[in-house]
Amino acid sequence: MADLVSGGAEEMVKYVIKTIKNGLEFGSTLQTGIETVKALSPLLEKIKSSTSNDLLDRPRDEDIVRLETKIRGIEELVEKSKKIKRTWWKSFSFPRYQAKLQEKDEDLQRHLAVHGQVMLLANVTEILNILKNMENLGQNQNRGLCGAPEAPHCMGMDDLLTQLKIEMMKKGVSVRVLTGLGGSGKTTLAKKLCSDPEIKGKFGTNIFFFTISKTPNWKIIAQTLFEYCGRRVPEFNNDEDAINRLRSLLSEVGTNPILLVLDDVWPGSESLVEKFKFDKMTDYKILVTSRDAFTRFGTPCKLDPLGHDHAVSLFRHFAQLNESSSYMPNENLLHEIVKGCKGSPLALEVIAGSLCQQPFEKWQSMMEFFQNESILESESYFPNNTPDTDLLYRLQESLDSLEDNNKKNCFIDIGLFPEDQRIPVTVLIDMWATLYNLDEDGKKAMAIVHDLNTRNLINVIATRKAATETDMYYNSRYVMMHDLLRDLAILQSKGKPFEQRKRLIIDLNGDDRPEWWIGSNQQGMISRVHSFVTGLFVKQKQLKVAARILSISTDETFSSDWCDMQPDEAKVLILNLRSDNYSLPDFTKKMSKLEVLIVTNYGFHCSELTKFELLGFLSNLKRIRLEKVSVPRLCILKNLQKLSLHMCNTKNAFESCSIQISDVMPNLVELSIDYCKDLIKMPDGFCNITKLKKLSITNCHNLSAMPQDIKNMVDLEVLRLCSCSDLKEMPESVAGLNKLRCLDISDCVSLPKLPDDIGHLQKLEKLSMKGCSELSVLPDSVIYFGNLNHEMHVICDEEGVALWEQYPNIPNIKIYKAEVEINLNWLHGTRS
C-alpha cells in the first residue's frame, strides 16, 4: 500500500513540478507566480489537518514539516527574484533562474521519492488546476494591457515627468489627464512614468497599462484584466455586469496602491474614464493620455512641443549621428531641419530616421522642403484640415523619400490592419510574396521591414530571440505603427473614388452600414423587418470594386449581414473580427483571384467560424492564416500551399473530418501550428502530405507524440517542435527524412531521447535542442555526423553542451550555447 501510494503520488507531483516550470516559462507575471505558490498553502493546511496521515507508518509531523520546507524554499526564491529586479516582465522567468529553480525542483523530487505518500492526502487535481491556469495565461496575447512598460527614450519632458510623479506618489484617489497633439509624446511620457523606480516601488505589480480603442469593449477590458491578475476569467452577461465585476476585482487588488494608465483615450470618451473611478479605494491613481483635455477631471498636464536644444538632441539620437556616420551634416543644415520639425517628437523621429546614413543631397533636399513649405500646400494635400494636418504634411515628405516603390507600397499595406494592434511579420510575408513577387521565405520582406524600422516608420517587436540570424523563422516577429503614421498610410489610398481604390478598408460596427452598402434605388428598404412586413425581399445591388487588397474590420456586435460585393480583382482578403461567432462573407466564393486569406480575431475567446466551405470555390487560394478561431471542418483546398493556425481550436478540423487531410490539402508545402492547446495528435493521413517541406508545431502543450510514419514526408526540410512540453516521444522514423535541414526541439521538457539513428540525417544543417531538460544522453549514431560534407550548427544550453562534449572528435559540428532569454513581450500587446 505504501509503495502504491508513494509511486502514484510521486508521478503526480513530478507532473505538477513540470507544470510549474512550463507556467513560469509560458505564464504571465511574477505576481502570478507568487499567488500560485500562495494558492498551495491552503492545500498544505489540508494535509496537516487530514486524519488520513494516520495510515502512514512514519511520523506525520516530520513528513509534513519536510514538505512544507521544500515548498517554502521555492516561495522564497520567487520573492528573492522579485527583489532582484523590479521590472515586472524581467523579474522572473524559467530561463533566467533555471539553475536555481532546477535545484529546488530536484530537491523536492528527491524528497517526494522518499516521502511521496504525504502528497496523496492533498487534492492533487486541485493543485493541477491551479498550476494549469499558469500555462493558459500565455495563450492570449492581450492587445492593450501590460504591466510597467520599458523605459522609452525621451528628452525635454523632465519637468512634466516630475510633476506627474509627485501627483502619483501622493496617497488618495485621483484622475490626471496628460494632453497634447498627436505625436507629441504622450504615450512615451506615460511609459517613462510607469518605468520610474520610485513609481514601481510604490505600485509594484499593480501598474495596469491599457491602450483604449475608438470603440472600447467593457467585456474584453474586464476579461483581460482578470486574466492579467491571474484570476479565473468569468463570463459577463453585459457591460454593466463587466463593470461591476471589474470594480470588485480592483477593490480586491486595491489593498495595495494601483496605477491605471488609460492611453490614447478618444475625444468625447469622458464617460469611459468615469466608469474606472472607484472612490472606495484608498490609493488609486488614473492617468489618462488624450488629444482632448477632459477638463471635467481638473487642470490637465499639457505636453508642449520640444524646445530647440532638446529637439536637436533627440534628432541626433534617431539620426545616429556619430563617428561611424557616412555623412555628418553641418550645424546650419542640421538646425534648419530640426526647426522644420516644429518640436514634434514623432516628426523628429521619422525625419531623422529617413536621413540616417543618407548622403548630403538627401539632407539638402529635406532642408529645402521645410524652407519652401506653406500651410496652403499642406491643406491642399490633406484637404480635411485637422490639428494633425501640418504634422502629416511633414511626415509625407519622409514617406516620399522612399525611392523604392515596393517599400512605399509595403508601408501603405501596414495601415490596412486595426489601430494599436500587433501585425505578425509572417502575415506581411504572405501578402507581399503574392502582391510584389517577393521570395516565399521572407528574406526580401524582412529587408523591407528592417528598412522601414530604421526609418522609424514602424516598430519591430521580437518576442523571442532567433537562434541564428539566418533562421528565417519569423513567428515571433511583429510590427506596430503609430496611429498618426497609420493615418498617413490610409490617406495614400484615398486619392481615388471608393470603387477604384487598390486598397479598400471597410469598418462595420453593429448594424451600422456605409451608404454604399445598398444601392441608391433601394434606399428606405434596408431593414429585413420592413422587408418581411411588406412582403418584399429586396435583392441588394452588387458593388463592384477594383481593390487588390480588401480589409474588413467588424466589432463584437456585427451580425454577419453582408452586402453582395463583387471584389473581382482582390488577391488578398483581410478579415479582422471581435465576435464569438463569425461567418465568412457570401461574396468570398466569387473572389476568383484570391490568393491570400487572413482571419484574425481580436476578441477574448475563440470565434466560431462558419461558411468555411466557400473557400472550396477558390482555385487560386494559396495561403491561409487563422488566429484565435475554432477551425471548422475543412473543405477540399487542392491548391493551398501554406496553412497557419495560431491560438486556434483544431479539433473540428482535424478530428471530425471524414476526408483524410492529405486529400483535403494535397499540395500543402508549409504548415504552421502555434499555441493550439487542443492539439493532442496529428490527424489521420497527415504524413501522406508528401509535398510538405516545412512543418512547425510550437507551443502546443498537449501534443504528446508525432506520427510514426513521418518518414513518408519525403520532401520535409524543416521540422520544428519547439516548446511542446508534453511531447514524450520522437518517432524513430525521423531518421529517414533524407532532405531534413533543420530540426528544432527546443524546450520540449518531457522528451527523454533523440531517435537512435539521428546521425543518419546527412543533410542536417541545424539542430536546436536547448531546454530539453529530460534529455540525459545522446545516441551513439551522432558520430556519423562526422561524415557530413558541410558544417552543422547545434544550439543547446549548458546541459546540452555537456552531452556533446562526450563526442569531442566529430568534425564539422559547431556547438553554440544559447543565451539566457528574459523576454515576456509575447504575453501582451505593446503600443508604439
Short mmCIF file of C-alpha atoms in Angstrom, two decimals, residues 543-816:
data_model
loop_
_atom_site.label_atom_id
_atom_site.label_comp_id
_atom_site.label_asym_id
_atom_site.label_seq_id
_atom_site.Cartn_x
_atom_site.Cartn_y
_atom_site.Cartn_z
CA LEU A 543 -20.94 46.65 -55.63
CA LYS A 544 -18.02 46.13 -57.96
CA VAL A 545 -14.66 47.24 -56.55
CA ALA A 546 -11.19 47.26 -58.08
CA ALA A 547 -9.25 46.67 -54.86
CA ARG A 548 -6.36 44.20 -54.91
CA ILE A 549 -6.40 44.16 -51.10
CA LEU A 550 -9.67 44.16 -49.17
CA SER A 551 -9.52 44.73 -45.39
CA ILE A 552 -12.78 44.39 -43.43
CA SER A 553 -12.96 45.03 -39.67
CA THR A 554 -16.08 44.17 -37.64
CA ASP A 555 -16.86 44.63 -33.96
CA GLU A 556 -18.29 42.18 -31.42
CA THR A 557 -21.90 43.10 -32.25
CA PHE A 558 -21.61 42.55 -36.01
CA SER A 559 -24.36 40.28 -37.26
CA SER A 560 -22.57 38.83 -40.33
CA ASP A 561 -25.14 40.58 -42.53
CA TRP A 562 -23.01 41.04 -45.63
CA CYS A 563 -23.72 43.01 -48.77
CA ASP A 564 -23.37 41.42 -52.19
CA MET A 565 -19.98 42.84 -53.11
CA GLN A 566 -18.06 41.94 -56.25
CA PRO A 567 -14.31 42.23 -55.48
CA ASP A 568 -13.18 40.59 -58.70
CA GLU A 569 -9.59 41.85 -58.56
CA ALA A 570 -8.82 41.11 -54.91
CA LYS A 571 -5.77 38.95 -54.29
CA VAL A 572 -5.65 39.45 -50.52
CA LEU A 573 -8.61 39.37 -48.11
CA ILE A 574 -8.01 40.53 -44.52
CA LEU A 575 -10.83 39.90 -42.03
CA ASN A 576 -10.45 41.46 -38.57
CA LEU A 577 -13.15 40.41 -36.11
CA ARG A 578 -14.09 40.53 -32.42
CA SER A 579 -17.28 38.48 -32.21
CA ASP A 580 -17.76 34.99 -30.76
CA ASN A 581 -19.43 33.86 -33.98
CA TYR A 582 -18.35 34.88 -37.44
CA SER A 583 -19.48 33.92 -40.91
CA LEU A 584 -17.31 34.35 -43.98
CA PRO A 585 -18.99 36.76 -46.40
CA ASP A 586 -21.03 35.14 -49.17
CA PHE A 587 -19.13 37.07 -51.83
CA THR A 588 -15.98 35.14 -50.88
CA LYS A 589 -16.80 32.35 -53.31
CA LYS A 590 -16.77 34.84 -56.19
CA MET A 591 -13.23 36.09 -55.44
CA SER A 592 -11.69 34.06 -58.22
CA LYS A 593 -8.30 35.79 -58.00
CA LEU A 594 -7.95 35.47 -54.22
CA GLU A 595 -4.57 34.02 -53.19
CA VAL A 596 -4.22 35.03 -49.52
CA LEU A 597 -6.83 34.86 -46.72
CA ILE A 598 -6.01 36.30 -43.28
CA VAL A 599 -8.59 35.94 -40.49
CA THR A 600 -7.67 37.46 -37.11
CA ASN A 601 -9.90 37.51 -34.05
CA TYR A 602 -9.02 40.35 -31.68
CA GLY A 603 -11.68 39.33 -29.18
CA PHE A 604 -11.05 37.41 -25.97
CA HIS A 605 -12.49 33.99 -26.81
CA CYS A 606 -12.07 31.81 -29.87
CA SER A 607 -14.60 32.69 -32.53
CA GLU A 608 -16.77 30.02 -34.18
CA LEU A 609 -16.03 30.35 -37.89
CA THR A 610 -18.73 29.32 -40.36
CA LYS A 611 -19.19 29.14 -44.15
CA PHE A 612 -15.63 27.90 -44.46
CA GLU A 613 -16.82 25.71 -47.32
CA LEU A 614 -16.97 28.82 -49.54
CA LEU A 615 -13.20 28.60 -49.85
CA GLY A 616 -13.60 25.42 -51.85
CA PHE A 617 -14.68 27.54 -54.83
CA LEU A 618 -11.34 29.42 -54.95
CA SER A 619 -8.87 27.64 -57.20
CA ASN A 620 -6.15 30.27 -56.77
CA LEU A 621 -6.15 30.32 -52.96
CA LYS A 622 -2.60 29.53 -51.82
CA ARG A 623 -2.17 30.86 -48.26
CA ILE A 624 -4.50 30.88 -45.25
CA ARG A 625 -3.73 32.23 -41.80
CA LEU A 626 -6.28 31.86 -38.98
CA GLU A 627 -5.86 33.32 -35.50
CA LYS A 628 -8.00 32.61 -32.44
CA VAL A 629 -10.84 30.88 -34.25
CA SER A 630 -12.39 27.45 -33.96
CA VAL A 631 -11.42 25.95 -37.29
CA PRO A 632 -14.45 24.20 -38.84
CA ARG A 633 -14.40 21.01 -40.83
CA LEU A 634 -12.03 21.57 -43.72
CA CYS A 635 -13.18 21.64 -47.31
CA ILE A 636 -11.03 20.48 -50.21
CA LEU A 637 -8.36 23.09 -50.95
CA LYS A 638 -6.42 21.48 -53.75
CA ASN A 639 -4.03 24.35 -54.46
CA LEU A 640 -3.40 25.51 -50.90
CA GLN A 641 0.35 25.77 -50.27
CA LYS A 642 0.54 27.25 -46.75
CA LEU A 643 -1.72 26.96 -43.70
CA SER A 644 -1.00 28.85 -40.48
CA LEU A 645 -3.05 28.29 -37.32
CA HIS A 646 -2.34 30.48 -34.29
CA MET A 647 -4.21 30.05 -30.99
CA CYS A 648 -6.95 28.10 -32.76
CA ASN A 649 -9.19 25.21 -31.74
CA THR A 650 -8.36 22.47 -34.21
CA LYS A 651 -10.50 19.56 -33.07
CA ASN A 652 -13.30 20.00 -35.62
CA ALA A 653 -10.84 20.46 -38.45
CA PHE A 654 -8.52 17.59 -37.61
CA GLU A 655 -10.63 15.01 -35.78
CA SER A 656 -14.12 15.41 -37.28
CA CYS A 657 -13.14 15.48 -40.92
CA SER A 658 -14.39 12.48 -42.89
CA ILE A 659 -11.75 13.02 -45.58
CA GLN A 660 -8.07 12.45 -44.91
CA ILE A 661 -6.19 15.69 -44.59
CA SER A 662 -3.80 14.62 -47.34
CA ASP A 663 -6.78 14.60 -49.72
CA VAL A 664 -8.02 17.95 -48.41
CA MET A 665 -4.69 19.73 -48.96
CA PRO A 666 -2.63 17.54 -51.29
CA ASN A 667 -0.29 20.35 -52.40
CA LEU A 668 0.45 21.82 -48.98
CA VAL A 669 4.10 22.90 -48.72
CA GLU A 670 4.15 24.61 -45.32
CA LEU A 671 2.12 24.05 -42.14
CA SER A 672 2.49 26.17 -39.01
CA ILE A 673 0.53 25.38 -35.81
CA ASP A 674 1.23 27.63 -32.83
CA TYR A 675 -0.43 27.80 -29.38
CA CYS A 676 -3.22 25.39 -30.33
CA LYS A 677 -3.91 23.93 -26.91
CA ASP A 678 -6.41 21.27 -28.04
CA LEU A 679 -3.94 19.63 -30.42
CA ILE A 680 -3.17 16.21 -28.94
CA LYS A 681 -2.19 14.31 -32.06
CA MET A 682 -1.90 14.93 -35.77
CA PRO A 683 -4.89 13.94 -37.95
CA ASP A 684 -5.12 10.66 -39.84
CA GLY A 685 -3.38 10.70 -43.17
CA PHE A 686 -1.28 13.67 -42.17
CA CYS A 687 2.00 12.04 -43.17
CA ASN A 688 0.66 11.41 -46.64
CA ILE A 689 1.05 15.10 -47.49
CA THR A 690 4.19 14.21 -49.34
CA LYS A 691 4.87 17.68 -50.75
CA LEU A 692 5.23 19.25 -47.31
CA LYS A 693 8.60 20.97 -46.87
CA LYS A 694 8.15 22.92 -43.63
CA LEU A 695 6.35 21.71 -40.53
CA SER A 696 6.25 23.89 -37.41
CA ILE A 697 4.29 22.81 -34.33
CA THR A 698 5.16 25.17 -31.48
CA ASN A 699 3.78 25.88 -28.00
CA CYS A 700 1.21 23.09 -28.31
CA HIS A 701 1.49 21.82 -24.75
CA ASN A 702 -0.89 18.88 -25.08
CA LEU A 703 0.78 17.30 -28.10
CA SER A 704 2.19 14.06 -26.75
CA ALA A 705 3.55 12.26 -29.83
CA MET A 706 4.23 12.62 -33.52
CA PRO A 707 3.07 10.03 -36.11
CA GLN A 708 5.38 7.08 -36.59
CA ASP A 709 5.04 7.25 -40.36
CA ILE A 710 6.50 10.74 -40.58
CA LYS A 711 9.19 9.31 -42.87
CA ASN A 712 6.55 9.37 -45.64
CA MET A 713 7.09 13.13 -45.86
CA VAL A 714 9.98 12.63 -48.22
CA ASP A 715 10.35 16.34 -49.08
CA LEU A 716 10.39 17.62 -45.49
CA GLU A 717 13.27 20.05 -44.98
CA VAL A 718 12.31 21.84 -41.74
CA LEU A 719 10.79 20.24 -38.63
CA ARG A 720 10.14 22.49 -35.63
CA LEU A 721 8.59 21.11 -32.47
CA CYS A 722 9.50 23.95 -30.08
CA SER A 723 8.00 24.22 -26.60
CA CYS A 724 5.70 21.22 -26.87
CA SER A 725 6.00 20.47 -23.18
CA ASP A 726 4.10 17.16 -23.20
CA LEU A 727 5.90 15.65 -26.19
CA LYS A 728 7.36 12.43 -24.84
CA GLU A 729 8.50 10.66 -27.98
CA MET A 730 10.27 11.47 -31.22
CA PRO A 731 9.49 8.85 -33.90
CA GLU A 732 12.47 6.72 -34.86
CA SER A 733 11.44 7.19 -38.49
CA VAL A 734 12.55 10.84 -38.30
CA ALA A 735 15.97 9.46 -39.16
CA GLY A 736 14.56 8.55 -42.57
CA LEU A 737 13.86 12.16 -43.56
CA ASN A 738 16.71 12.38 -46.02
CA LYS A 739 16.09 16.02 -47.00
CA LEU A 740 15.81 17.38 -43.44
CA ARG A 741 17.97 20.50 -43.00
CA CYS A 742 16.63 21.89 -39.72
CA LEU A 743 15.39 20.06 -36.61
CA ASP A 744 14.26 22.21 -33.67
CA ILE A 745 13.08 20.55 -30.45
CA SER A 746 13.85 23.49 -28.14
CA ASP A 747 12.12 23.46 -24.75
CA CYS A 748 10.48 20.07 -25.21
CA VAL A 749 10.89 19.45 -21.50
CA SER A 750 9.42 15.93 -21.48
CA LEU A 751 11.40 14.49 -24.38
CA PRO A 752 13.71 11.79 -22.93
CA LYS A 753 15.71 10.82 -26.02
CA LEU A 754 16.58 11.52 -29.62
CA PRO A 755 15.92 8.95 -32.37
CA ASP A 756 18.57 6.22 -32.23
CA ASP A 757 19.59 6.74 -35.87
CA ILE A 758 19.56 10.54 -35.88
CA GLY A 759 23.14 10.52 -37.13
CA HIS A 760 21.88 9.27 -40.48
CA LEU A 761 20.40 12.71 -41.24
CA GLN A 762 23.22 13.64 -43.58
CA LYS A 763 21.56 16.84 -44.87
CA LEU A 764 21.06 18.29 -41.39
CA GLU A 765 22.45 21.81 -41.02
CA LYS A 766 20.91 22.89 -37.75
CA LEU A 767 19.85 21.04 -34.59
CA SER A 768 18.34 23.18 -31.83
CA MET A 769 17.82 21.35 -28.53
CA LYS A 770 18.05 23.93 -25.75
CA GLY A 771 15.77 23.43 -22.76
CA CYS A 772 15.34 19.67 -23.24
CA SER A 773 15.75 19.02 -19.53
CA GLU A 774 14.82 15.30 -19.69
CA LEU A 775 17.44 14.57 -22.34
CA SER A 776 20.31 12.88 -20.50
CA VAL A 777 22.19 11.03 -23.23
CA LEU A 778 22.86 11.26 -26.96
CA PRO A 779 22.52 8.21 -29.24
CA ASP A 780 25.80 6.77 -30.44
CA SER A 781 24.77 7.42 -34.04
CA VAL A 782 25.73 11.10 -33.64
CA ILE A 783 29.26 10.05 -34.56
CA TYR A 784 28.00 9.67 -38.15
CA PHE A 785 27.61 13.44 -38.28
CA GLY A 786 31.34 13.29 -38.81
CA ASN A 787 30.61 12.21 -42.39
CA LEU A 788 28.85 15.47 -43.23
CA ASN A 789 30.18 17.46 -46.15
CA HIS A 790 29.03 20.72 -44.57
CA GLU A 791 29.08 22.48 -41.23
CA MET A 792 26.29 21.64 -38.79
CA HIS A 793 25.19 24.01 -36.03
CA VAL A 794 23.96 22.63 -32.71
CA ILE A 795 22.22 25.11 -30.39
CA CYS A 796 21.77 23.94 -26.82
CA ASP A 797 22.02 25.02 -23.20
CA GLU A 798 24.75 24.24 -20.69
CA GLU A 799 23.47 20.72 -20.08
CA GLY A 800 23.34 20.05 -23.81
CA VAL A 801 26.89 21.29 -24.28
CA ALA A 802 27.99 18.75 -21.66
CA LEU A 803 26.32 15.94 -23.64
CA TRP A 804 28.12 16.87 -26.86
CA GLU A 805 31.44 17.17 -25.05
CA GLN A 806 31.33 13.39 -24.73
CA TYR A 807 31.86 13.27 -28.52
CA PRO A 808 34.77 15.71 -28.95
CA ASN A 809 36.15 14.36 -32.23
CA ILE A 810 33.18 14.89 -34.57
CA PRO A 811 34.33 17.25 -37.32
CA ASN A 812 32.13 19.92 -38.90
CA ILE A 813 29.93 20.30 -35.81
CA LYS A 814 29.77 23.73 -34.20
CA ILE A 815 28.22 23.86 -30.74
CA TYR A 816 26.53 27.12 -29.72
#
